[in-house]
Every structure is written in structure tokens, then in C-alpha cells.
Amino acid sequence: YSWHEETGADWDLNIAERVLQNAVQELISGSPDSEQAIFCQLGDFLHWDGLQAVTPTAKNILDSDGRFEKLTDIALEACLNVVNLLLGKHKKVHVIMAEGNHDLAGSVWLRLIMKRLFSDNKRVTVEDSPFPYYKFCWGNTFLGFHHGHLSRIKQMPGKFYSEFAAEMGQSEYRYLHTGHLHLKEVIEDAGVVVERHPTLNARDAYGARGFSKTIRAAQAITYGKTGGEISRNVVYPRDK
């Protein structure tokens, strides 16, 4: 939840639902048809993780909008809509529901529910690993995903090399994706490009009071089986 008088922008569950829907539709329409799509939800999709609006570990109080049941209903419906939109464009869809520090438990049930809902759909696969470092190999391109709450951006190449040595060793292009800080940053180290992505959501009071304002955005990146990154499409929040 965010109040524009305090943070510079309004944000609630209904706004979040509309902004996500608009962004996904724009990203899909601006991307080429492909054999494989990845719905990469990089964590913290749920701002709070239970009946109390606090962070799971430190119990920091969070700004929230409404009841937890309302949050879970909208979150699950939004994820289903994204997958169905992707299926209308691409041949196959792989779903990643990454663990975030705000939704340690929520990411678990999101992952398991998505897997069961699409268990009979041969065009959909769901990453079901409880280990919060995820991979996807596409030809000679290695893609890795981690929210960023356990490894900082400069640590990620070493962490992924240690966990996925065989897969990364067989690849020519290696890309890791992270989030957590809501701030875009790209580094390259040891033959690995690590990109921290921004977010579509508005700042809450804690973020507005303690951190500089950042650009809100979402991206669709296209990778080739033999050539690494080919193109990308960037969209910004639109609540209309």
C-alpha cells in the first residue's frame, strides 16, 4: 500500500492488478513469437506473508491493503492470467515463482498451486525446486534466477558456478537475474552478466523515507539458442 501524499504515488491491490495486466499485455505484444517463454516472478510478489502485515524474518511492520485472503486471491488470479496470456503467444511456458524475503511461505504455495493447476497442460512446466537459486538452459545460453535476499549481485556468479558447474560450463552465454533492491544494475564478471531488475510497484512509506526514488519498469528479454540475448522490450507502469 502507498499513499501519493507520502510516497509520490498511490498503490493498492486494485492498482497493482491493473498495472501488472497492462504491463504483461504490452510486453507480450512487443515481443516476438517464440518456442519457449519464461514467466519469471523474481520474488516478493506478495508484500506480506500471512495474517500479520510484517516481514517473515525480522517482523518489520509493512504497509498493507486489505485482508490477506484478498491479497492471495488477486495474486493467484494475476499469475494465472499471465500464464494464459503467454500461452496465447508462445508454444511453451516455464513458470518460476522465486522465493523472496517478503514471501518465504507465499512463494511455496504459489509454486505448488501453479504446478497442480497446470499439471495436465503439456505446454506448461513449473519450477518446483525449494532451493532459491533457479536455472533454465536454452541451447548454449544459461539463465539463472535468484531474488537477491541471500546473495548480493557481485556474489551471484560464484554462487551459481558452485551450484550449477556442469550446466554453466557447457554454456557460452550466461545471464543471471535478480531483484530485491528495486534498483536496476548490471555487472559482468567471469563471463557472466548479472542484471538486477527494477519493479513496477510504487514505493511504500519505508522505501520513500529511506531510499532514493528509482525508475519503475518491467522487461521481456529474448534469448537465442545460439546467440545469447537478441532483444528486449521495456514497459513502465500504466494504470489505465
Coordinates of N, CA and C in Angstrom, one line a residue:
Y1 N 0.8 -1.2 0.0 CA 0.0 0.0 0.0 C 0.9 1.2 0.0
S2 N 0.4 2.3 -0.7 CA 1.2 3.5 -0.8 C 0.2 4.7 -1.0
W3 N 0.5 5.8 -0.3 CA -0.3 7.0 -0.4 C 0.5 8.1 -1.1
H4 N 0.0 8.6 -2.2 CA 0.8 9.5 -3.0 C 1.3 10.8 -2.2
E5 N 0.6 11.2 -1.3 CA 1.0 12.4 -0.5 C 2.3 12.1 0.3
E6 N 2.5 10.9 0.6 CA 3.7 10.5 1.4 C 4.8 9.9 0.6
T7 N 4.4 9.2 -0.5 CA 5.4 8.4 -1.3 C 5.6 8.9 -2.7
G8 N 4.7 9.7 -3.2 CA 4.7 10.2 -4.6 C 3.8 9.4 -5.6
A9 N 3.2 8.3 -5.1 CA 2.3 7.5 -6.0 C 1.4 6.7 -5.2
D10 N 0.2 6.5 -5.6 CA -0.8 5.7 -5.0 C -0.5 4.2 -5.4
W11 N -0.8 3.3 -4.5 CA -0.6 1.9 -4.8 C -1.5 1.1 -3.8
D12 N -2.3 0.2 -4.4 CA -3.1 -0.7 -3.6 C -3.3 -2.0 -4.5
L13 N -4.1 -2.9 -4.0 CA -4.2 -4.2 -4.7 C -4.9 -4.0 -6.1
N14 N -5.9 -3.2 -6.2 CA -6.6 -3.0 -7.4 C -5.7 -2.3 -8.5
I15 N -4.9 -1.3 -8.0 CA -3.9 -0.7 -8.9 C -2.9 -1.7 -9.4
A16 N -2.4 -2.5 -8.4 CA -1.4 -3.5 -8.7 C -1.9 -4.4 -9.8
E17 N -3.1 -4.9 -9.7 CA -3.7 -5.8 -10.6 C -3.7 -5.2 -12.0
R18 N -4.2 -4.0 -12.1 CA -4.3 -3.3 -13.4 C -2.9 -3.1 -14.0
V19 N -2.0 -2.6 -13.2 CA -0.7 -2.3 -13.7 C 0.0 -3.5 -14.3
L20 N -0.1 -4.6 -13.5 CA 0.5 -5.9 -14.0 C -0.1 -6.4 -15.2
Q21 N -1.4 -6.4 -15.3 CA -2.1 -6.8 -16.5 C -1.7 -6.0 -17.7
N22 N -1.7 -4.7 -17.6 CA -1.3 -3.8 -18.7 C 0.2 -4.1 -19.1
A23 N 1.0 -4.2 -18.1 CA 2.5 -4.4 -18.4 C 2.7 -5.7 -19.2
V24 N 2.0 -6.8 -18.7 CA 2.2 -8.1 -19.4 C 1.7 -8.1 -20.8
Q25 N 0.5 -7.4 -21.0 CA 0.0 -7.4 -22.4 C 0.9 -6.6 -23.3
E26 N 1.5 -5.5 -22.8 CA 2.4 -4.7 -23.6 C 3.7 -5.5 -23.9
L27 N 4.2 -6.2 -22.9 CA 5.4 -6.9 -23.1 C 5.2 -8.1 -24.1
I28 N 4.1 -8.7 -24.0 CA 3.8 -9.8 -24.9 C 3.6 -9.3 -26.3
S29 N 2.9 -8.3 -26.5 CA 2.6 -7.7 -27.9 C 3.9 -7.2 -28.5
G30 N 4.9 -6.7 -27.7 CA 6.1 -6.2 -28.2 C 7.2 -7.2 -28.4
S31 N 7.0 -8.4 -28.0 CA 8.0 -9.5 -28.1 C 7.7 -10.4 -29.3
P32 N 8.7 -11.0 -29.9 CA 8.5 -11.9 -31.0 C 7.9 -13.3 -30.5
D33 N 7.1 -13.9 -31.4 CA 6.6 -15.3 -31.1 C 7.9 -16.2 -30.9
S34 N 7.7 -17.0 -29.9 CA 8.9 -17.9 -29.6 C 8.5 -19.3 -29.2
E35 N 9.4 -20.2 -29.3 CA 9.2 -21.6 -28.9 C 9.0 -21.7 -27.4
Q36 N 9.7 -20.9 -26.7 CA 9.6 -21.1 -25.2 C 9.6 -19.7 -24.5
A37 N 8.7 -19.6 -23.6 CA 8.6 -18.4 -22.8 C 8.9 -18.7 -21.3
I38 N 9.4 -17.8 -20.6 CA 9.6 -18.0 -19.1 C 8.9 -16.9 -18.4
F39 N 8.0 -17.3 -17.6 CA 7.3 -16.3 -16.7 C 8.2 -16.3 -15.4
C40 N 9.0 -15.3 -15.3 CA 10.0 -15.3 -14.2 C 9.4 -14.2 -13.1
Q41 N 8.8 -14.7 -12.1 CA 8.4 -13.9 -11.0 C 9.5 -14.0 -10.0
L42 N 10.3 -12.9 -9.8 CA 11.6 -12.9 -9.1 C 11.5 -12.8 -7.6
G43 N 10.3 -13.0 -7.0 CA 10.2 -12.9 -5.6 C 9.6 -11.7 -5.1
D44 N 9.0 -11.7 -3.8 CA 8.3 -10.6 -3.2 C 7.1 -10.2 -4.0
F45 N 6.5 -11.2 -4.7 CA 5.2 -11.0 -5.4 C 4.1 -10.6 -4.3
L46 N 4.2 -11.3 -3.2 CA 3.4 -10.9 -2.0 C 4.2 -10.0 -1.1
H47 N 3.6 -8.8 -0.8 CA 4.3 -7.9 0.0 C 4.4 -8.4 1.5
W48 N 3.3 -9.0 1.9 CA 3.4 -9.6 3.2 C 2.9 -11.1 3.1
D49 N 3.3 -11.9 4.2 CA 3.3 -13.3 4.0 C 2.3 -14.1 4.9
G50 N 1.4 -13.4 5.5 CA 0.4 -14.0 6.4 C -0.6 -13.1 6.9
L51 N -1.3 -13.5 8.0 CA -2.4 -12.6 8.6 C -1.9 -11.3 9.1
Q52 N -0.6 -11.3 9.6 CA 0.0 -10.1 10.0 C 0.9 -9.5 8.9
A53 N 0.7 -8.2 8.7 CA 1.5 -7.5 7.6 C 2.9 -7.1 8.1
V54 N 3.7 -8.1 8.3 CA 5.1 -7.9 8.7 C 6.0 -8.8 7.8
T55 N 7.3 -8.5 7.8 CA 8.3 -9.3 7.1 C 8.4 -10.6 7.9
P56 N 8.6 -11.7 7.2 CA 8.6 -13.0 7.9 C 9.7 -13.2 8.9
T57 N 10.9 -12.7 8.6 CA 12.1 -12.9 9.5 C 12.2 -11.8 10.5
A58 N 12.3 -10.6 10.1 CA 12.6 -9.5 11.1 C 11.4 -8.9 11.7
K59 N 10.2 -9.3 11.2 CA 8.9 -8.8 11.7 C 8.8 -7.3 11.6
N60 N 9.4 -6.7 10.6 CA 9.2 -5.3 10.3 C 7.8 -5.0 9.9
I61 N 7.1 -4.0 10.4 CA 5.8 -3.7 10.0 C 5.7 -3.1 8.6
L62 N 4.7 -3.6 7.8 CA 4.6 -3.2 6.4 C 3.3 -2.5 6.2
D63 N 3.3 -1.6 5.2 CA 2.0 -1.0 4.7 C 1.3 -2.1 3.9
S64 N 0.0 -2.2 4.2 CA -0.8 -3.3 3.5 C -2.2 -2.7 3.1
D65 N -2.8 -3.4 2.2 CA -4.1 -3.0 1.7 C -5.0 -4.2 1.8
G66 N -5.9 -4.1 2.8 CA -6.9 -5.2 2.9 C -6.5 -6.4 3.6
R67 N -7.3 -7.4 3.5 CA -7.2 -8.7 4.2 C -6.2 -9.6 3.4
F68 N -5.6 -10.5 4.1 CA -4.6 -11.4 3.4 C -5.3 -12.3 2.4
E69 N -6.6 -12.7 2.7 CA -7.3 -13.5 1.7 C -7.5 -12.8 0.4
K70 N -7.7 -11.5 0.5 CA -7.9 -10.6 -0.7 C -6.6 -10.6 -1.5
L71 N -5.5 -10.4 -0.8 CA -4.1 -10.4 -1.4 C -3.9 -11.7 -2.1
T72 N -4.1 -12.9 -1.5 CA -3.8 -14.1 -2.1 C -4.7 -14.4 -3.3
D73 N -6.0 -14.0 -3.2 CA -6.9 -14.2 -4.3 C -6.4 -13.4 -5.6
I74 N -6.1 -12.2 -5.4 CA -5.6 -11.3 -6.5 C -4.3 -11.8 -7.0
A75 N -3.4 -12.2 -6.2 CA -2.1 -12.7 -6.6 C -2.2 -14.0 -7.4
L76 N -3.0 -14.9 -7.0 CA -3.1 -16.2 -7.7 C -3.8 -15.9 -9.1
E77 N -4.8 -15.1 -9.1 CA -5.5 -14.8 -10.3 C -4.6 -14.1 -11.3
A78 N -3.8 -13.2 -10.8 CA -2.8 -12.5 -11.7 C -1.8 -13.5 -12.3
C79 N -1.3 -14.4 -11.5 CA -0.4 -15.4 -12.0 C -1.0 -16.3 -13.1
L80 N -2.2 -16.7 -12.9 CA -2.9 -17.5 -13.9 C -3.1 -16.7 -15.2
N81 N -3.5 -15.4 -15.0 CA -3.7 -14.6 -16.2 C -2.4 -14.5 -17.0
V82 N -1.3 -14.3 -16.3 CA 0.0 -14.1 -17.0 C 0.3 -15.4 -17.8
V83 N 0.1 -16.5 -17.2 CA 0.4 -17.8 -17.9 C -0.5 -18.0 -19.1
N84 N -1.7 -17.7 -19.0 CA -2.7 -17.9 -20.1 C -2.4 -16.9 -21.2
L85 N -2.0 -15.7 -20.9 CA -1.6 -14.7 -21.9 C -0.4 -15.2 -22.7
L86 N 0.6 -15.7 -21.9 CA 1.8 -16.2 -22.6 C 1.5 -17.4 -23.5
L87 N 0.6 -18.3 -23.1 CA 0.2 -19.4 -23.9 C -0.4 -19.0 -25.2
G88 N -1.1 -17.8 -25.2 CA -1.7 -17.3 -26.4 C -0.6 -16.8 -27.4
K89 N 0.6 -16.7 -27.0 CA 1.7 -16.1 -27.8 C 2.8 -17.1 -28.1
H90 N 3.1 -17.9 -27.2 CA 4.3 -18.8 -27.3 C 3.9 -20.3 -27.2
K91 N 4.8 -21.1 -27.7 CA 4.4 -22.6 -27.8 C 4.5 -23.2 -26.4
K92 N 5.5 -22.9 -25.6 CA 5.6 -23.4 -24.3 C 5.9 -22.3 -23.3
V93 N 5.5 -22.6 -22.0 CA 5.7 -21.6 -20.9 C 6.4 -22.3 -19.7
H94 N 7.4 -21.8 -19.2 CA 8.1 -22.2 -18.0 C 7.8 -21.2 -16.9
V95 N 7.3 -21.6 -15.8 CA 7.0 -20.7 -14.7 C 8.0 -20.8 -13.5
I96 N 8.5 -19.7 -13.1 CA 9.3 -19.6 -11.9 C 8.7 -18.7 -10.9
M97 N 8.4 -19.2 -9.7 CA 7.8 -18.5 -8.6 C 9.0 -18.4 -7.6
A98 N 9.8 -17.4 -7.7 CA 11.0 -17.3 -6.9 C 10.7 -17.0 -5.4
E99 N 11.5 -17.5 -4.5 CA 11.4 -17.2 -3.1 C 11.9 -15.7 -2.9
G100 N 11.1 -14.9 -2.1 CA 11.6 -13.6 -1.8 C 11.6 -13.5 -0.3
N101 N 12.3 -12.5 0.2 CA 12.3 -12.3 1.7 C 11.0 -11.8 2.3
H102 N 10.1 -11.3 1.5 CA 8.8 -10.9 2.0 C 7.7 -12.1 1.9
D103 N 8.0 -13.0 1.0 CA 7.0 -14.1 0.8 C 7.7 -15.5 0.9
L104 N 8.4 -15.8 2.0 CA 9.1 -17.0 2.2 C 8.1 -18.2 2.1
A105 N 6.9 -18.0 2.7 CA 5.9 -19.1 2.7 C 5.0 -18.9 1.5
G106 N 4.7 -17.7 1.1 CA 3.8 -17.5 0.0 C 4.3 -18.0 -1.3
S107 N 5.7 -17.9 -1.5 CA 6.3 -18.4 -2.7 C 6.1 -19.9 -2.8
V108 N 6.1 -20.6 -1.7 CA 5.9 -22.1 -1.6 C 4.6 -22.5 -2.2
W109 N 3.5 -21.9 -1.6 CA 2.2 -22.3 -2.1 C 1.9 -21.8 -3.5
L110 N 2.4 -20.7 -3.9 CA 2.3 -20.2 -5.3 C 2.9 -21.2 -6.2
R111 N 4.1 -21.7 -5.9 CA 4.8 -22.7 -6.7 C 4.0 -24.0 -6.9
L112 N 3.5 -24.5 -5.7 CA 2.8 -25.8 -5.7 C 1.5 -25.7 -6.4
I113 N 0.7 -24.6 -6.1 CA -0.6 -24.4 -6.7 C -0.5 -24.3 -8.2
M114 N 0.5 -23.5 -8.7 CA 0.7 -23.4 -10.1 C 1.0 -24.7 -10.8
K115 N 1.9 -25.5 -10.1 CA 2.2 -26.8 -10.7 C 1.0 -27.7 -10.8
R116 N 0.2 -27.7 -9.8 CA -1.0 -28.6 -9.8 C -2.1 -28.1 -10.8
L117 N -2.2 -26.8 -10.9 CA -3.2 -26.2 -11.8 C -2.9 -26.5 -13.3
F118 N -1.6 -26.6 -13.6 CA -1.2 -26.8 -15.0 C -0.6 -28.2 -15.2
S119 N -0.9 -29.1 -14.3 CA -0.3 -30.5 -14.3 C -0.7 -31.2 -15.6
D120 N -1.9 -30.9 -16.1 CA -2.4 -31.6 -17.3 C -2.1 -30.9 -18.6
N121 N -1.4 -29.8 -18.5 CA -1.1 -29.0 -19.7 C 0.3 -29.2 -20.1
K122 N 0.5 -29.9 -21.2 CA 1.9 -30.3 -21.6 C 2.7 -29.1 -22.1
R123 N 2.1 -28.0 -22.3 CA 2.8 -26.8 -22.8 C 3.3 -26.0 -21.6
V124 N 3.0 -26.4 -20.4 CA 3.4 -25.6 -19.2 C 4.3 -26.4 -18.3
T125 N 5.4 -25.9 -17.9 CA 6.2 -26.5 -16.8 C 6.4 -25.5 -15.7
V126 N 6.5 -26.0 -14.5 CA 6.7 -25.1 -13.3 C 7.9 -25.5 -12.5
E127 N 8.8 -24.6 -12.3 CA 9.9 -24.9 -11.4 C 9.5 -25.1 -10.0
D128 N 9.7 -26.4 -9.5 CA 9.2 -26.7 -8.2 C 10.3 -26.9 -7.2
S129 N 11.6 -26.5 -7.5 CA 12.7 -26.7 -6.5 C 12.5 -25.8 -5.3
P130 N 12.7 -26.3 -4.1 CA 12.7 -25.4 -2.9 C 14.0 -24.7 -2.7
F131 N 15.0 -25.0 -3.5 CA 16.3 -24.3 -3.4 C 16.1 -22.9 -4.1
P132 N 16.4 -21.8 -3.5 CA 16.0 -20.5 -4.0 C 17.0 -19.9 -5.1
Y133 N 17.7 -20.8 -5.8 CA 18.5 -20.5 -7.0 C 18.0 -21.3 -8.1
Y134 N 17.5 -20.7 -9.2 CA 16.8 -21.4 -10.2 C 17.6 -21.3 -11.5
K135 N 17.5 -22.3 -12.4 CA 18.2 -22.3 -13.7 C 17.3 -22.7 -14.8
F136 N 17.7 -22.2 -16.0 CA 17.0 -22.7 -17.2 C 18.0 -22.6 -18.3
C137 N 18.2 -23.8 -19.0 CA 19.2 -23.8 -20.1 C 18.5 -23.8 -21.4
W138 N 19.0 -23.0 -22.3 CA 18.4 -22.8 -23.6 C 19.5 -22.8 -24.7
G139 N 19.7 -23.9 -25.3 CA 20.8 -24.0 -26.2 C 22.1 -23.8 -25.5
N140 N 22.9 -22.9 -26.0 CA 24.2 -22.6 -25.3 C 24.1 -21.4 -24.4
T141 N 22.8 -21.1 -24.0 CA 22.6 -19.9 -23.1 C 22.1 -20.5 -21.7
F142 N 22.8 -20.0 -20.7 CA 22.4 -20.4 -19.3 C 21.7 -19.2 -18.7
L143 N 20.5 -19.4 -18.1 CA 19.8 -18.4 -17.4 C 19.6 -18.8 -16.0
G144 N 20.0 -17.9 -15.1 CA 19.8 -18.2 -13.6 C 19.0 -17.1 -13.0
F145 N 18.3 -17.5 -11.9 CA 17.4 -16.5 -11.3 C 17.5 -16.7 -9.7
H146 N 17.5 -15.5 -9.0 CA 17.5 -15.5 -7.6 C 17.0 -14.2 -7.1
H147 N 16.2 -14.1 -6.1 CA 15.6 -12.9 -5.7 C 16.7 -11.8 -5.3
G148 N 17.7 -12.3 -4.6 CA 18.7 -11.3 -4.2 C 18.8 -11.1 -2.7
H149 N 18.0 -11.8 -1.9 CA 18.0 -11.6 -0.5 C 19.1 -12.4 0.2
L150 N 19.6 -13.4 -0.5 CA 20.6 -14.3 0.1 C 22.0 -14.1 -0.5
S151 N 22.1 -13.6 -1.7 CA 23.4 -13.3 -2.4 C 23.3 -12.0 -3.0
R152 N 24.3 -11.2 -2.8 CA 24.4 -9.9 -3.4 C 24.8 -10.1 -4.9
I153 N 24.6 -9.0 -5.6 CA 24.8 -9.1 -7.1 C 26.2 -9.6 -7.5
K154 N 27.3 -9.1 -6.7 CA 28.6 -9.5 -7.0 C 29.0 -10.9 -6.6
Q155 N 28.2 -11.4 -5.7 CA 28.4 -12.8 -5.3 C 27.8 -13.8 -6.1
M156 N 26.8 -13.4 -7.0 CA 26.0 -14.4 -7.7 C 26.7 -15.2 -8.7
P157 N 27.7 -14.7 -9.5 CA 28.4 -15.6 -10.4 C 29.1 -16.7 -9.7
G158 N 29.8 -16.5 -8.6 CA 30.4 -17.5 -7.9 C 29.5 -18.5 -7.3
K159 N 28.3 -18.0 -6.8 CA 27.3 -18.9 -6.2 C 26.7 -19.8 -7.3
F160 N 26.4 -19.3 -8.4 CA 25.8 -20.1 -9.5 C 26.8 -21.1 -10.1
Y161 N 28.1 -20.7 -10.2 CA 29.1 -21.6 -10.7 C 29.3 -22.8 -9.7
S162 N 29.2 -22.5 -8.4 CA 29.4 -23.6 -7.5 C 28.2 -24.5 -7.5
E163 N 27.0 -24.0 -7.7 CA 25.8 -24.9 -7.7 C 25.5 -25.6 -9.0
F164 N 25.9 -24.9 -10.2 CA 25.5 -25.4 -11.5 C 26.7 -25.4 -12.4
A165 N 27.8 -26.0 -11.9 CA 29.1 -26.0 -12.6 C 29.0 -26.7 -14.0
A166 N 28.3 -27.8 -14.1 CA 28.2 -28.5 -15.4 C 27.4 -27.7 -16.4
E167 N 26.3 -27.2 -16.0 CA 25.4 -26.5 -16.9 C 26.1 -25.2 -17.4
M168 N 26.7 -24.5 -16.5 CA 27.4 -23.2 -16.8 C 28.6 -23.5 -17.7
G169 N 29.3 -24.6 -17.4 CA 30.5 -24.9 -18.2 C 30.2 -25.3 -19.6
Q170 N 29.0 -25.8 -19.8 CA 28.6 -26.2 -21.2 C 28.0 -25.1 -22.0
S171 N 27.8 -23.9 -21.3 CA 27.1 -22.8 -22.0 C 28.2 -21.8 -22.5
E172 N 27.8 -21.0 -23.5 CA 28.7 -19.9 -24.0 C 28.2 -18.6 -23.5
Y173 N 26.9 -18.5 -23.3 CA 26.3 -17.2 -22.8 C 25.7 -17.5 -21.4
R174 N 26.0 -16.6 -20.4 CA 25.5 -16.9 -19.1 C 24.9 -15.6 -18.5
Y175 N 23.6 -15.6 -18.1 CA 22.9 -14.5 -17.6 C 22.2 -14.8 -16.3
L176 N 22.4 -14.0 -15.3 CA 21.7 -14.2 -14.0 C 20.8 -13.0 -13.8
H177 N 19.6 -13.3 -13.2 CA 18.6 -12.2 -13.0 C 18.3 -12.2 -11.5
T178 N 18.2 -10.9 -11.0 CA 17.9 -10.8 -9.6 C 17.0 -9.5 -9.4
G179 N 16.6 -9.3 -8.2 CA 15.7 -8.1 -7.9 C 16.0 -7.6 -6.5
H180 N 15.1 -7.6 -5.6 CA 15.3 -7.3 -4.2 C 15.4 -5.8 -3.9
L181 N 16.3 -5.1 -4.5 CA 16.5 -3.7 -4.1 C 15.7 -2.7 -4.9
H182 N 14.9 -3.2 -5.9 CA 14.1 -2.3 -6.8 C 14.9 -1.3 -7.5
L183 N 16.2 -1.6 -7.8 CA 17.1 -0.7 -8.5 C 17.9 -1.4 -9.6
K184 N 17.8 -0.9 -10.8 CA 18.5 -1.5 -11.9 C 20.0 -1.4 -11.8
E185 N 20.6 -2.5 -12.0 CA 22.1 -2.6 -12.0 C 22.5 -3.7 -12.9
V186 N 23.6 -3.6 -13.7 CA 24.1 -4.6 -14.5 C 25.6 -4.7 -14.3
I187 N 26.1 -5.9 -14.0 CA 27.6 -6.1 -13.9 C 27.9 -7.3 -14.8
E188 N 29.2 -7.4 -15.1 CA 29.7 -8.6 -15.8 C 31.0 -9.1 -15.1
D189 N 31.0 -10.4 -14.8 CA 32.2 -10.9 -14.1 C 32.3 -12.4 -14.4
A190 N 33.6 -12.8 -14.8 CA 33.9 -14.2 -15.0 C 33.0 -14.8 -16.1
G191 N 32.7 -14.0 -17.2 CA 31.9 -14.4 -18.3 C 30.4 -14.5 -18.0
V192 N 30.0 -13.9 -16.9 CA 28.6 -13.9 -16.5 C 28.0 -12.5 -16.4
V193 N 26.9 -12.3 -17.1 CA 26.2 -11.0 -16.9 C 25.1 -11.1 -15.9
V194 N 25.2 -10.3 -14.9 CA 24.2 -10.3 -13.8 C 23.4 -9.0 -13.9
E195 N 22.1 -9.1 -13.9 CA 21.2 -7.9 -14.0 C 20.2 -7.9 -12.9
R196 N 20.2 -6.8 -12.2 CA 19.2 -6.6 -11.1 C 18.1 -5.7 -11.7
H197 N 16.9 -6.2 -11.6 CA 15.8 -5.6 -12.3 C 15.0 -4.6 -11.4
P198 N 14.4 -3.6 -12.0 CA 13.5 -2.7 -11.2 C 12.2 -3.4 -11.0
T199 N 11.3 -2.7 -10.4 CA 9.9 -3.2 -10.2 C 8.9 -2.2 -10.7
L200 N 7.7 -2.8 -10.9 CA 6.5 -1.9 -11.3 C 5.9 -1.2 -10.2
N201 N 6.0 -1.7 -9.0 CA 5.2 -1.2 -7.9 C 5.8 0.2 -7.3
A202 N 4.9 0.9 -6.7 CA 5.3 2.2 -6.1 C 5.9 1.9 -4.8
R203 N 6.7 2.9 -4.3 CA 7.4 2.8 -3.0 C 6.4 2.8 -1.9
D204 N 6.6 2.0 -0.8 CA 5.9 2.2 0.4 C 6.5 3.3 1.2
A205 N 6.0 3.6 2.4 CA 6.5 4.6 3.3 C 7.9 4.4 3.7
Y206 N 8.3 3.2 4.0 CA 9.7 2.8 4.4 C 10.6 3.1 3.2
G207 N 10.3 2.7 2.0 CA 11.1 3.0 0.9 C 11.2 4.4 0.5
A208 N 10.1 5.2 0.6 CA 10.2 6.6 0.3 C 11.0 7.4 1.3
R209 N 10.9 7.0 2.5 CA 11.6 7.8 3.6 C 13.1 7.5 3.6
G210 N 13.5 6.3 3.2 CA 14.8 5.8 3.4 C 15.7 5.7 2.2
F211 N 15.1 5.7 1.0 CA 15.9 5.4 -0.2 C 15.5 6.4 -1.3
S212 N 16.4 6.6 -2.3 CA 16.2 7.4 -3.4 C 15.1 6.9 -4.3
K213 N 14.4 7.7 -5.0 CA 13.4 7.3 -6.0 C 14.1 6.6 -7.2
T214 N 13.5 5.5 -7.6 CA 14.1 4.8 -8.8 C 13.1 4.7 -9.9
I215 N 13.5 4.3 -11.1 CA 12.6 4.1 -12.2 C 11.9 2.8 -12.1
R216 N 10.6 2.8 -12.2 CA 9.8 1.6 -12.2 C 9.6 1.1 -13.6
A217 N 9.8 -0.2 -13.7 CA 9.7 -0.8 -15.1 C 9.7 -2.3 -15.0
A218 N 9.3 -3.0 -16.1 CA 9.4 -4.4 -16.3 C 9.9 -4.7 -17.7
Q219 N 10.5 -5.9 -17.9 CA 11.2 -6.2 -19.2 C 10.8 -7.6 -19.6
A220 N 10.8 -7.7 -21.0 CA 10.8 -9.0 -21.6 C 12.0 -9.1 -22.4
I221 N 12.9 -10.1 -22.2 CA 14.1 -10.3 -22.8 C 14.1 -11.5 -23.7
T222 N 14.5 -11.4 -24.9 CA 14.5 -12.6 -25.9 C 15.9 -13.1 -26.0
Y223 N 16.1 -14.4 -25.8 CA 17.4 -15.1 -26.0 C 17.3 -16.1 -27.1
G224 N 18.4 -16.2 -27.8 CA 18.5 -17.2 -28.9 C 19.2 -18.5 -28.3
K225 N 19.0 -19.6 -29.0 CA 19.6 -20.8 -28.6 C 21.1 -20.8 -28.8
T226 N 21.6 -20.0 -29.8 CA 23.0 -19.9 -30.1 C 23.6 -18.6 -30.0
G227 N 22.8 -17.6 -29.6 CA 23.4 -16.2 -29.7 C 23.2 -15.3 -28.5
G228 N 22.8 -15.9 -27.3 CA 22.6 -15.1 -26.2 C 21.4 -14.2 -26.3
E229 N 21.5 -13.0 -25.7 CA 20.4 -12.0 -25.8 C 20.3 -11.4 -27.2
I230 N 19.0 -11.4 -27.7 CA 18.7 -10.9 -29.0 C 18.1 -9.5 -28.9
S231 N 17.1 -9.4 -28.1 CA 16.4 -8.1 -28.0 C 15.7 -8.0 -26.6
R232 N 15.2 -6.8 -26.3 CA 14.4 -6.7 -25.1 C 13.3 -5.6 -25.3
N233 N 12.3 -5.7 -24.5 CA 11.1 -4.8 -24.6 C 10.9 -4.3 -23.1
V234 N 10.9 -3.0 -23.0 CA 10.7 -2.4 -21.6 C 9.4 -1.7 -21.6
V235 N 8.7 -1.8 -20.5 CA 7.4 -1.1 -20.3 C 7.5 -0.4 -18.9
Y236 N 6.6 0.6 -18.7 CA 6.6 1.3 -17.5 C 5.1 1.3 -16.9
P237 N 4.9 1.5 -15.6 CA 3.6 1.4 -15.0 C 2.5 2.2 -15.7
R238 N 1.4 1.6 -16.1 CA 0.3 2.3 -16.7 C -1.0 1.8 -16.1
D239 N -1.7 2.7 -15.4 CA -2.9 2.3 -14.7 C -4.1 2.8 -15.4
K240 N -4.3 2.4 -16.6 CA -5.4 2.8 -17.4 C -5.9 1.7 -18.3

